Amino acid sequence: MKFRHYLEQRIRVIFLNIILFIFFGSFMFTLYDSFSLLLLMGGGWFIILFIYFMISYSQLKHQYDKIERLVDDLDQKYLVHEIIEEPRLLEAKAYYYALKKGSKAMTDQVSEARRSSKEYQEYIESWVHEIKTPIAAISLLCDNTQNKELKQQVNKIDQLVEQVLFYARSDNTQNDYLIKETTLEEMIHQSLIDFKNLILGNHIHLEIHDLDQTVYTDEKWIHFILNQILSNAIKYMKDEPRELMIYSEKHEYNIDLIIRDSGIGIAPQELPRVFNAGYTGDDRKKDHATGMGLYISKKLCDRLNLALTVDSKLGEYTCVKITFPIGKVHQFNQES
């Protein structure tokens, strides 16, 4: 709060003092006919008024800055009524009452929203757990009958069910992940097993190298992220060439895991929107696309302190990069 703003709020007081000074000054000048006395009286009058303003401004600014700091440091702003003291000024009590009532109503709504969100998440997790049983049974029947086409469709269903589960959990990853040491090679190997039939069935040339790097992350969450990336790479693969490259690059502060496909690519105007929820693009094949895979993956990467970026050239390639910090230093290479 600036002193100029303080004076603007007290323009009536200043105007009233000027009127009073003119009245009493005229009266004193009539009695004593002394211009010097008038100047002395005016100087004393406005010096006292200025001192009063400075003291009042200092106290008000201290209180203003205190409230501003408390609010800025508060993570949950709707709880502001709990930290602000009740004002002494009668004119401020009405605003304090309105703030307290409004914040209380907001607190109740937030609590209700959290309760509903928790119930929804528990329902989704229960539903996924139940639906996994028939999916596993159908998958086993496909293996027994060697029906590869039906097996692929069952795998797609399983991936979509997993996507629902991870989306439901994406806002509460802090309660569901375990950071531990693993290798890029092991992570990629686990994901490639899930897409083995698709890769072989689509005659995709797979090139893997430089994956002997150790990183720290949650295996379950990164497995989901990698599966979303590989699923897109295979889904949008061109007829020729059909190539998929997976490799890593090590920098001073981070390690980049790079997945590059020779697919149909992404138009330049679409690249900034690939992480938007529900965005499927204008030129890409949209059959059964949800537009949620990369959105959830980006959300999970942010919570795991990983960087996820996409580079592409329409009709040539798409390159997805996951950046892992080395050790516990969450610092990304600015050149990568």
Coordinates of N, CA, C and O in Angstrom, one line a residue, residues 4 21 25 38-39 43 51-52 55 87-88 123 130 153 162 189 254 316 318:
R4 N 0.4 7.5 -1.3 CA -0.5 8.2 -2.1 C -1.9 7.7 -2.1 O -2.9 8.4 -2.0
F21 N -9.2 25.4 8.8 CA -8.1 26.3 9.0 C -8.4 27.7 8.4 O -8.1 28.8 9.0
G25 N -8.4 30.6 10.8 CA -7.4 31.6 10.4 C -7.9 32.9 10.2 O -7.3 33.9 10.6
L38 N -0.6 34.0 11.6 CA -1.4 33.1 10.7 C -0.5 32.0 10.1 O -0.9 30.8 10.1
L39 N 0.7 32.4 9.7 CA 1.6 31.4 9.1 C 2.0 30.4 10.2 O 2.1 29.2 9.9
G43 N 1.3 26.5 9.9 CA 2.4 25.5 9.9 C 2.2 24.5 11.0 O 2.4 23.3 10.8
I51 N 1.9 14.6 10.9 CA 2.4 13.6 11.8 C 1.4 12.5 12.1 O 1.6 11.3 12.2
Y52 N 0.1 13.0 12.3 CA -1.0 12.1 12.5 C -1.2 11.1 11.4 O -1.3 9.9 11.5
I55 N 1.7 8.5 11.3 CA 1.6 7.5 12.3 C 0.5 6.5 11.9 O 0.6 5.3 12.0
P87 N -10.9 -7.2 13.2 CA -10.5 -5.8 13.2 C -11.2 -5.0 14.4 O -12.3 -5.4 14.8
R88 N -10.6 -3.9 14.8 CA -11.2 -3.1 15.9 C -12.1 -2.0 15.3 O -13.1 -1.6 15.9
Y123 N -14.6 -45.9 -6.1 CA -15.5 -46.7 -7.0 C -14.8 -47.1 -8.2 O -14.9 -48.3 -8.7
E130 N -12.6 -55.3 -10.4 CA -13.6 -56.3 -10.8 C -13.5 -56.6 -12.3 O -13.6 -57.8 -12.7
Q153 N -7.4 -57.1 -29.4 CA -8.6 -56.3 -28.9 C -8.7 -56.4 -27.4 O -9.1 -55.4 -26.8
E162 N -6.8 -49.6 -17.8 CA -5.6 -49.1 -17.0 C -5.6 -47.5 -17.1 O -5.3 -46.9 -16.1
H189 N 12.1 -53.0 -21.4 CA 11.9 -54.4 -21.6 C 10.5 -54.8 -21.1 O 9.8 -55.5 -21.8
N254 N 21.0 -34.7 -16.3 CA 19.8 -35.5 -16.6 C 20.1 -36.6 -17.6 O 21.2 -36.5 -18.3
E316 N 6.8 -37.7 -41.4 CA 8.1 -38.2 -41.2 C 8.4 -39.0 -39.9 O 8.7 -40.1 -39.9
T318 N 7.8 -38.9 -35.2 CA 7.4 -38.3 -33.9 C 8.4 -38.8 -32.9 O 8.7 -40.0 -32.8

